[in-house]
Short mmCIF file of C-alpha atoms (C1' of nucleotides) in Angstrom, two decimals:
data_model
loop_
_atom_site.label_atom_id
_atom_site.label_comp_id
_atom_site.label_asym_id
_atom_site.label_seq_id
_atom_site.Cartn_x
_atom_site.Cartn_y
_atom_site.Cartn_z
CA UNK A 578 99.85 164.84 149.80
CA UNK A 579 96.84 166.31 151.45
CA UNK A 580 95.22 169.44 150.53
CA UNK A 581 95.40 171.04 153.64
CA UNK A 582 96.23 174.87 152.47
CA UNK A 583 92.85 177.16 153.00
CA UNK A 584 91.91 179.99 150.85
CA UNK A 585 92.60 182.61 153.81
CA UNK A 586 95.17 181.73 156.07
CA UNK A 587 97.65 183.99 158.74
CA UNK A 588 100.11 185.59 156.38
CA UNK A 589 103.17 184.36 158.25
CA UNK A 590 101.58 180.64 157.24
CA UNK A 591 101.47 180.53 153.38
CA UNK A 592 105.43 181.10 154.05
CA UNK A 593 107.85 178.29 153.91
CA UNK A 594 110.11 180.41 155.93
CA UNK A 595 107.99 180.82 158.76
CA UNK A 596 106.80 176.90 158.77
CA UNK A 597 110.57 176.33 158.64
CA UNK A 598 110.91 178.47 161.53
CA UNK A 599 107.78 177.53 163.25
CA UNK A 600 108.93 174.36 163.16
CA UNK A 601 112.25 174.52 164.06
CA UNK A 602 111.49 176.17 167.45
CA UNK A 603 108.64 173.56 167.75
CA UNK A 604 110.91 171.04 167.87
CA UNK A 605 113.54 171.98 170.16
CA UNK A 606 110.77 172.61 172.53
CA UNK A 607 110.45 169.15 172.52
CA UNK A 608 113.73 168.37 172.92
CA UNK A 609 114.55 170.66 175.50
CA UNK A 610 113.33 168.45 178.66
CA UNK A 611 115.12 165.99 177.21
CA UNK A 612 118.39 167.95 177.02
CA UNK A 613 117.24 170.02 180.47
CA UNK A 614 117.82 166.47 182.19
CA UNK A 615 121.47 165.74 180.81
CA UNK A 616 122.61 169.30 181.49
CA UNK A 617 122.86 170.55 177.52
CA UNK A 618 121.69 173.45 175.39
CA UNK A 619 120.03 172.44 171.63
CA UNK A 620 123.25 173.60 170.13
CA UNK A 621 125.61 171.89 172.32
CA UNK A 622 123.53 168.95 171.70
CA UNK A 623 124.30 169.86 168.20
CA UNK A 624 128.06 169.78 168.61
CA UNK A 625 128.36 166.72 170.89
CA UNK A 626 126.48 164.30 168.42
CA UNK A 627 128.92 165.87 165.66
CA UNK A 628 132.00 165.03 167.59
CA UNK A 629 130.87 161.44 168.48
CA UNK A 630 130.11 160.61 164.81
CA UNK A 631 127.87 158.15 163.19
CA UNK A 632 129.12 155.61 165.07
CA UNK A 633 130.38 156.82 168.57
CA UNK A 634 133.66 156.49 166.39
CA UNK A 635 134.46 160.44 165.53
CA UNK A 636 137.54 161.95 165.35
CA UNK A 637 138.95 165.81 166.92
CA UNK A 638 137.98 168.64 164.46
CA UNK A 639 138.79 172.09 163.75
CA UNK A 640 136.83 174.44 164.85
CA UNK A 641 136.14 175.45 160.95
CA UNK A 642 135.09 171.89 160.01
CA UNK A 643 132.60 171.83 163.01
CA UNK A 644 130.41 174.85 161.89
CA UNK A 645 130.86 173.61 158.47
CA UNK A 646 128.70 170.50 159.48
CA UNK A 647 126.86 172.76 161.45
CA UNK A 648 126.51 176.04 159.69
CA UNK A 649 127.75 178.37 162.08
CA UNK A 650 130.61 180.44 162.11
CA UNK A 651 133.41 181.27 164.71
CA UNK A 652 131.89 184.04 166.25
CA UNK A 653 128.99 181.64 167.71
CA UNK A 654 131.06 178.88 167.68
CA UNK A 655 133.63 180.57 169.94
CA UNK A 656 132.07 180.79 172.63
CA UNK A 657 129.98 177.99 172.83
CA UNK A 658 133.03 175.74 172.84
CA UNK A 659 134.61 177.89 175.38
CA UNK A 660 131.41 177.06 177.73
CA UNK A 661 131.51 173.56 176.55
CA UNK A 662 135.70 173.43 177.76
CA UNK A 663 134.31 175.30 180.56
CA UNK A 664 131.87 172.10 181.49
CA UNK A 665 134.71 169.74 180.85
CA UNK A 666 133.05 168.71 177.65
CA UNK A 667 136.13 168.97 175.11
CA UNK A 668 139.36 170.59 175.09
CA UNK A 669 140.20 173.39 172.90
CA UNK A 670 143.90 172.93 171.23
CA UNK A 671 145.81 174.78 168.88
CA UNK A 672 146.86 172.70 165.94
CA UNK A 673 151.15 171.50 165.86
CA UNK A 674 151.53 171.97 162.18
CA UNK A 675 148.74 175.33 161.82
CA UNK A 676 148.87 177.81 164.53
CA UNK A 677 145.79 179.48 163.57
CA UNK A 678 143.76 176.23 163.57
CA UNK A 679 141.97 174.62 167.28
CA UNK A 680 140.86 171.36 166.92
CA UNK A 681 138.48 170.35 169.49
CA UNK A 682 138.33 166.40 171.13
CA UNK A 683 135.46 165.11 173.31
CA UNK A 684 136.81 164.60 177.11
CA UNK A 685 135.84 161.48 178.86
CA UNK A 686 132.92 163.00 180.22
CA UNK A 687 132.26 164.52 177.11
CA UNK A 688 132.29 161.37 175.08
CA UNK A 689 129.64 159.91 178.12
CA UNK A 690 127.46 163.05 177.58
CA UNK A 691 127.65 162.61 174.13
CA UNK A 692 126.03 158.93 174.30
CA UNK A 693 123.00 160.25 176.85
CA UNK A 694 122.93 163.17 173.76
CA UNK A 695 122.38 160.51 170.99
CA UNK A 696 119.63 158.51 172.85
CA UNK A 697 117.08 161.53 172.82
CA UNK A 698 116.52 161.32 168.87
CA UNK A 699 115.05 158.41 169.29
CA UNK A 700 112.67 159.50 171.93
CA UNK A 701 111.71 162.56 170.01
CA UNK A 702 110.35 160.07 167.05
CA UNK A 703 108.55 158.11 169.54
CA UNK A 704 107.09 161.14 171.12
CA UNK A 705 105.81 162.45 167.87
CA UNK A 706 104.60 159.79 166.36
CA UNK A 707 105.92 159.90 163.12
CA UNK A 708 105.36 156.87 161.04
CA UNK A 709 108.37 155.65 158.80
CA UNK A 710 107.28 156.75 155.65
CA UNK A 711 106.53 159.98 156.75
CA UNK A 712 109.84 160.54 158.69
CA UNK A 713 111.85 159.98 155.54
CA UNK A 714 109.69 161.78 153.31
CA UNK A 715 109.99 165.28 155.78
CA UNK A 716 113.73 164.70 155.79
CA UNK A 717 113.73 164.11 152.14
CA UNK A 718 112.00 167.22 151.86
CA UNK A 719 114.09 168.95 153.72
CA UNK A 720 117.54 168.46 152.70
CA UNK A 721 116.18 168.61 149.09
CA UNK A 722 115.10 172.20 150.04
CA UNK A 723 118.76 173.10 151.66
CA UNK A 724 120.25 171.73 148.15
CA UNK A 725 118.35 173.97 146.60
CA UNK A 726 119.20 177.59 148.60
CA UNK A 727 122.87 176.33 149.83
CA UNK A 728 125.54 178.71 147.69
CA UNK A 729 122.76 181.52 146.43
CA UNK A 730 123.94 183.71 149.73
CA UNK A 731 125.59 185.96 147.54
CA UNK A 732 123.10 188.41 148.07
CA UNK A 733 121.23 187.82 144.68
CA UNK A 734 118.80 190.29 145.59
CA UNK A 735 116.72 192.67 142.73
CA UNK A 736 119.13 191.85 139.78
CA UNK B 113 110.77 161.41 146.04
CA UNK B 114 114.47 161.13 145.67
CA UNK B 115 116.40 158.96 147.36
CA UNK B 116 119.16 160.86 148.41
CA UNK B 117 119.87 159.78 152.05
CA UNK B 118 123.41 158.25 152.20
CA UNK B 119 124.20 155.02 154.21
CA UNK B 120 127.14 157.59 156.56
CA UNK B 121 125.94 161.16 156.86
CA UNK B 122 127.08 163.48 159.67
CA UNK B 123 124.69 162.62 162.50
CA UNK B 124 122.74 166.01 162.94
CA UNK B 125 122.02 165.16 159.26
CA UNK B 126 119.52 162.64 159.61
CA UNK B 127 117.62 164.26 162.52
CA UNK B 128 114.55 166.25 161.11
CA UNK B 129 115.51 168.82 163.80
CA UNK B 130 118.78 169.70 162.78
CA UNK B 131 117.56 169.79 159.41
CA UNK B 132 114.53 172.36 160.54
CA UNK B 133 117.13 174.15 162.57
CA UNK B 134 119.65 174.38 159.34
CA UNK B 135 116.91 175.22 156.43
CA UNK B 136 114.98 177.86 158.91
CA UNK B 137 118.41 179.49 159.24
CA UNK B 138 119.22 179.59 155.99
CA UNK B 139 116.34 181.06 154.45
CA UNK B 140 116.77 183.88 157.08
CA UNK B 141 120.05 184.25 155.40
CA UNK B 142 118.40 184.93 152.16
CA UNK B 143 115.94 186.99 153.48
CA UNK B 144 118.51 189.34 155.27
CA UNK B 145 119.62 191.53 152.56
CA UNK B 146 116.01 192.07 151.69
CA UNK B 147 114.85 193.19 155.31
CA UNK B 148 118.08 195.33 155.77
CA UNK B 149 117.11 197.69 152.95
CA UNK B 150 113.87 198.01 154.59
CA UNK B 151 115.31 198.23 158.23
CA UNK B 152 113.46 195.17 159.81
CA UNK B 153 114.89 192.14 161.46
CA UNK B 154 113.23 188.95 160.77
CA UNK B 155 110.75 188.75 163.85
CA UNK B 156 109.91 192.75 162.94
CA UNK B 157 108.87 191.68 159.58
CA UNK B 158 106.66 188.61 161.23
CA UNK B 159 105.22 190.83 163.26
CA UNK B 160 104.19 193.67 159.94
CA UNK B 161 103.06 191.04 158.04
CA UNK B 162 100.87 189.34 160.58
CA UNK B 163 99.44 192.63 161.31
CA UNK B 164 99.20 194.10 158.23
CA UNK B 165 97.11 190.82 157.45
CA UNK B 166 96.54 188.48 154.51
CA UNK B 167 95.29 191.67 151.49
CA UNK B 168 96.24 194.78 153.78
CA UNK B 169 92.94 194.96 155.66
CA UNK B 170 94.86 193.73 158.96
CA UNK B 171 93.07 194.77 162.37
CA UNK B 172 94.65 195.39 165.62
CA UNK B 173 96.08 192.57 167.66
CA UNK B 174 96.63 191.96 171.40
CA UNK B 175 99.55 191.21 172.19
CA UNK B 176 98.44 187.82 173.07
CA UNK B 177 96.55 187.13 169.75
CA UNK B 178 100.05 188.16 167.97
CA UNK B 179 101.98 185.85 169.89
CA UNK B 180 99.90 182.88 169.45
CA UNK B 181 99.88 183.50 165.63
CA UNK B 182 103.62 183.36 166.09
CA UNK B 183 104.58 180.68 168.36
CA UNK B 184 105.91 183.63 170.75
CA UNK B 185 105.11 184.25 174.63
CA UNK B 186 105.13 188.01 176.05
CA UNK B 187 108.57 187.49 177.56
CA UNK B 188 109.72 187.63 173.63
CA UNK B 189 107.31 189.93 172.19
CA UNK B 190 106.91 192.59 174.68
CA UNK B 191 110.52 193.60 173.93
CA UNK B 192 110.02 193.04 170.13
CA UNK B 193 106.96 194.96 170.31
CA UNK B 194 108.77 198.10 172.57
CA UNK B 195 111.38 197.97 169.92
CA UNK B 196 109.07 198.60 166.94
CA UNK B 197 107.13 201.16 168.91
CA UNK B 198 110.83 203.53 169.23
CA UNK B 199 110.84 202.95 165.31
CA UNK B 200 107.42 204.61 165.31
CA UNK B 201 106.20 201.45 163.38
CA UNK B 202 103.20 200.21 165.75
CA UNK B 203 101.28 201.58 169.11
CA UNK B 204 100.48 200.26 172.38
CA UNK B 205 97.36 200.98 173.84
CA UNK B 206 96.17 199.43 176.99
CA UNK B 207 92.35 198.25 176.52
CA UNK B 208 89.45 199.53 177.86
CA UNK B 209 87.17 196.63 178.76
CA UNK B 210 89.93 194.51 180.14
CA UNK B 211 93.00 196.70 181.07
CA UNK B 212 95.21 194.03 181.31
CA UNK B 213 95.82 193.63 177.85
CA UNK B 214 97.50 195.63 175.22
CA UNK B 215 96.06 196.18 172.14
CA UNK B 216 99.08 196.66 169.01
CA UNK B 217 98.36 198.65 165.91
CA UNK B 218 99.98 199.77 163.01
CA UNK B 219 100.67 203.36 162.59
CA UNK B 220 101.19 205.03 159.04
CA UNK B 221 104.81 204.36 158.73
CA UNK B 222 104.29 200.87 160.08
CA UNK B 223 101.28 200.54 157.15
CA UNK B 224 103.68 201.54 154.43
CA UNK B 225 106.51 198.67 155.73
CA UNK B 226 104.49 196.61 155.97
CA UNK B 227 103.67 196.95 152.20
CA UNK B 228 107.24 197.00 151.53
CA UNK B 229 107.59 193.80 153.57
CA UNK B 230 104.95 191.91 151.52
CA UNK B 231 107.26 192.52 148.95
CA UNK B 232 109.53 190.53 150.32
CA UNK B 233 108.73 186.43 149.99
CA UNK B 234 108.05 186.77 146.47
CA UNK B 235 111.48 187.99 146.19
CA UNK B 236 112.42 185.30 147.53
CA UNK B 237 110.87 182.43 146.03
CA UNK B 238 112.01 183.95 142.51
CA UNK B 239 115.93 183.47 144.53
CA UNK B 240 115.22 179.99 145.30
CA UNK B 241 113.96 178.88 141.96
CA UNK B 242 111.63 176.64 143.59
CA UNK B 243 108.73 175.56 141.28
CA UNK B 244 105.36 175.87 142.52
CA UNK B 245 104.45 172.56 142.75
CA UNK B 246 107.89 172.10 144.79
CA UNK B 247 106.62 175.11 146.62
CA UNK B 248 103.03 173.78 147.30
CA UNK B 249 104.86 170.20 148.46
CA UNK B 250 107.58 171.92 150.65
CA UNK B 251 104.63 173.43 152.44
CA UNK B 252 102.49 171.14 152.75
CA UNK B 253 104.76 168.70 154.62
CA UNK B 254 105.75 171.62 157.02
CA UNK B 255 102.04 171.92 158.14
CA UNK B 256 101.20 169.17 158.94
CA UNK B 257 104.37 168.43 160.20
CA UNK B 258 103.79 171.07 162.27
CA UNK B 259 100.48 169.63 163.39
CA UNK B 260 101.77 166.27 164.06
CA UNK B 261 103.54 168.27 166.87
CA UNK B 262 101.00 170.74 168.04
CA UNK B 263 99.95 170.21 171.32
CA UNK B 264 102.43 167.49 172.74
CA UNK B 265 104.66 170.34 174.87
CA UNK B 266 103.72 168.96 177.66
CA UNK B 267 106.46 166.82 178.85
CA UNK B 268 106.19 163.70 177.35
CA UNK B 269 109.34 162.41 178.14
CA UNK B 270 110.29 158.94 179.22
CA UNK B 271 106.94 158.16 179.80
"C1'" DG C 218 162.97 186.86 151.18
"C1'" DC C 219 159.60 189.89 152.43
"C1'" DA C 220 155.48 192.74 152.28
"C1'" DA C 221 150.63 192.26 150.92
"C1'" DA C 222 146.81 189.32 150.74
"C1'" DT C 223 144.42 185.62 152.64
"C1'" DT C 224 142.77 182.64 156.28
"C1'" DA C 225 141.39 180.92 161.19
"C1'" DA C 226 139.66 182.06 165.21
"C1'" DA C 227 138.27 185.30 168.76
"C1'" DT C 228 135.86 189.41 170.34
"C1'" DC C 229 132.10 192.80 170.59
"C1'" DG C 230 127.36 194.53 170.28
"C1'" DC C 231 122.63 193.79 169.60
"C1'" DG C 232 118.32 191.33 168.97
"C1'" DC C 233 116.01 187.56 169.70
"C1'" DG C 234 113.98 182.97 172.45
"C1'" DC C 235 112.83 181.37 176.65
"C1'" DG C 236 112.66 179.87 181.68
"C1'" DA C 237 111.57 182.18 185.83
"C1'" DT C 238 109.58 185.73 188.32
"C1'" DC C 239 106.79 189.96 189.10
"C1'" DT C 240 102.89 193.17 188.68
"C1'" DT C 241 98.39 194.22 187.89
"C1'" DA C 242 93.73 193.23 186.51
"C1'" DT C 243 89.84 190.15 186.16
"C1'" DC C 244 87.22 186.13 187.54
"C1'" DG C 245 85.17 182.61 190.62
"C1'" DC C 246 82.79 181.56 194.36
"C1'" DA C 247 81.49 181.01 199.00
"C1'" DT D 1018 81.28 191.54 199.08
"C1'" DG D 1019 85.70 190.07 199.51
"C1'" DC D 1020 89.52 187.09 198.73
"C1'" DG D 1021 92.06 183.43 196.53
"C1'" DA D 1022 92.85 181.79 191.85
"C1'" DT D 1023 93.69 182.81 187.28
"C1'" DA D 1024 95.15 185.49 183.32
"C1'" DA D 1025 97.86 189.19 180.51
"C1'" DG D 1026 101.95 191.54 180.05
"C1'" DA D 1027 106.39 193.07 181.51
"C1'" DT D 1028 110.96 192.26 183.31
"C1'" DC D 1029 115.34 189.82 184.03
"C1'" DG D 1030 119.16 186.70 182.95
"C1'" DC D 1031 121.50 183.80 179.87
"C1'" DG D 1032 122.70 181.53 175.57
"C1'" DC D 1033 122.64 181.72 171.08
"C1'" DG D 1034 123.08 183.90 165.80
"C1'" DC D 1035 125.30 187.11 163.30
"C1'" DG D 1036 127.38 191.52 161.27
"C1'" DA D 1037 131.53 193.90 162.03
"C1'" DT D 1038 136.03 194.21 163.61
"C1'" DT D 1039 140.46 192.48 165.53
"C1'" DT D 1040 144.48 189.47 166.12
"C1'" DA D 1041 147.60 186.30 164.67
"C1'" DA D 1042 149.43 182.82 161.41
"C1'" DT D 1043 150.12 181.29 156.74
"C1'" DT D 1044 150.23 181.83 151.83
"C1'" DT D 1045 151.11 184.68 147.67
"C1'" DG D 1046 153.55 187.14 144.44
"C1'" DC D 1047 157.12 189.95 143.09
#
DNA sequence: GCAAATTAAATCGCGCGCGATCTTATCGCA
DNA sequence: TGCGATAAGATCGCGCGCGATTTAATTTGC
């Protein structure tokens, strides 16, 4: 690990927080010509890929189940899916057996915008020029650091 | 490192992005309850710490200067910046040698948040439980990651 | 078996982010 | 000196995030 952190630094950049976010918007900047060109937002992107599934093989889900995977809740999830229905992306139902449930499914043209969606990864890692090693180790890092704050959001505050 | 990533994983799991997107969002979770009590949103409290600057001896900042400390153009910030002014937390003085800018400082009331704001990340890494060396990695890897993508916004695309 | 509690999703309001455009001031340079 | 180019901020529109509230369906507990 390099030794890269100076004595004096910004505030904002001794802050994991702000790298995090730093980052974050960093790298949908870089994504976002990619999206631009097939038409999608960095959060529709985000919902495509998670209806197509690992394998191009995914199934319908609820609407709960989707920002589950996601972490977002129904009042941003709403309405992004209504403007995704609205592109003839997916179709919003209400469940048979649970009338409170929608489970959303990929339309054709969804599924076909979902494909062009899964191919820009791939150019993103090429464009930044990420070796192997250090790919896995970032992610590694990363979801490590999600284990680690997921289910204190119970407002622990000054105890 | 661990070797925690799974052979099936939801796709937006093994995309550094999503993972960015997810972590930067959740640690503005955990931040929230602190910044309510103090009446700041997170880009507010950015903007007092950056300001108030790395021991309290913080100068004033064009607007400019501010944003590219922040990753933030004018079409963000000047809004931000109007906001906090109506709080009575910073000032907005056009300069003299060059009267295109705008020159932001902090007045007393913005001084004293921003001390309250300092408070804050400490709070914060106590929550998370992190230990420093986890800490010191974590942030590491964000910086340079951050580096590694400095600098290519301009289009790469399907080159 | 039915009212209260719980749950799923939608709606509303506000504050970002950001692409695009506009205004105004400074700079470059013939 | 003057005028086109550049630079700094501001403004506008739209799509998120998210706290708060609402609506409607299901579960619960008596």
């Amino acid at each position: 690990m390099s030794e890269t952190t100076q004595r004096i630094l910004p505030p904002t950049e001794a802050l994991i927080c702000f790298n995090l976010y730093a980052a974050s918007h960093g790298f949908i900047r870089l994504y976002a010509p990619y999206l631009e060109r097939i038409g999608l937002t960095y959060p529709q992107f985000l919902v495509l890929l998670t209806l197509r599934g690992p394998e191009g093989e995914g199934q319908p889900q609820g609407v709960g189940e989707l920002g589950a995977l996601l972490g977002m809740e129904s009042n941003t999830l709403s309405p992004l899916l209504k403007r995704m229905q609205g592109a003839g992306l997916l179709t919003r139902t209400r469940s048979e057996e649970d009338e409170r449930r929608v489970v959303i499914a990929l339309t054709e043209a969804g599924r076909a915008r979902a494909e062009a969606a899964a191919e820009v990864p791939g150019c993103i890692a090429k464009d930044t020029g990420l070796s192997e090693e250090d790919y896995h180790t970032t992610l590694e890092v990363l979801r490590k650091l999600r284990g680690q704050i997921a289910g204190l959001d119970g407002k622990p505050a000054t105890e």
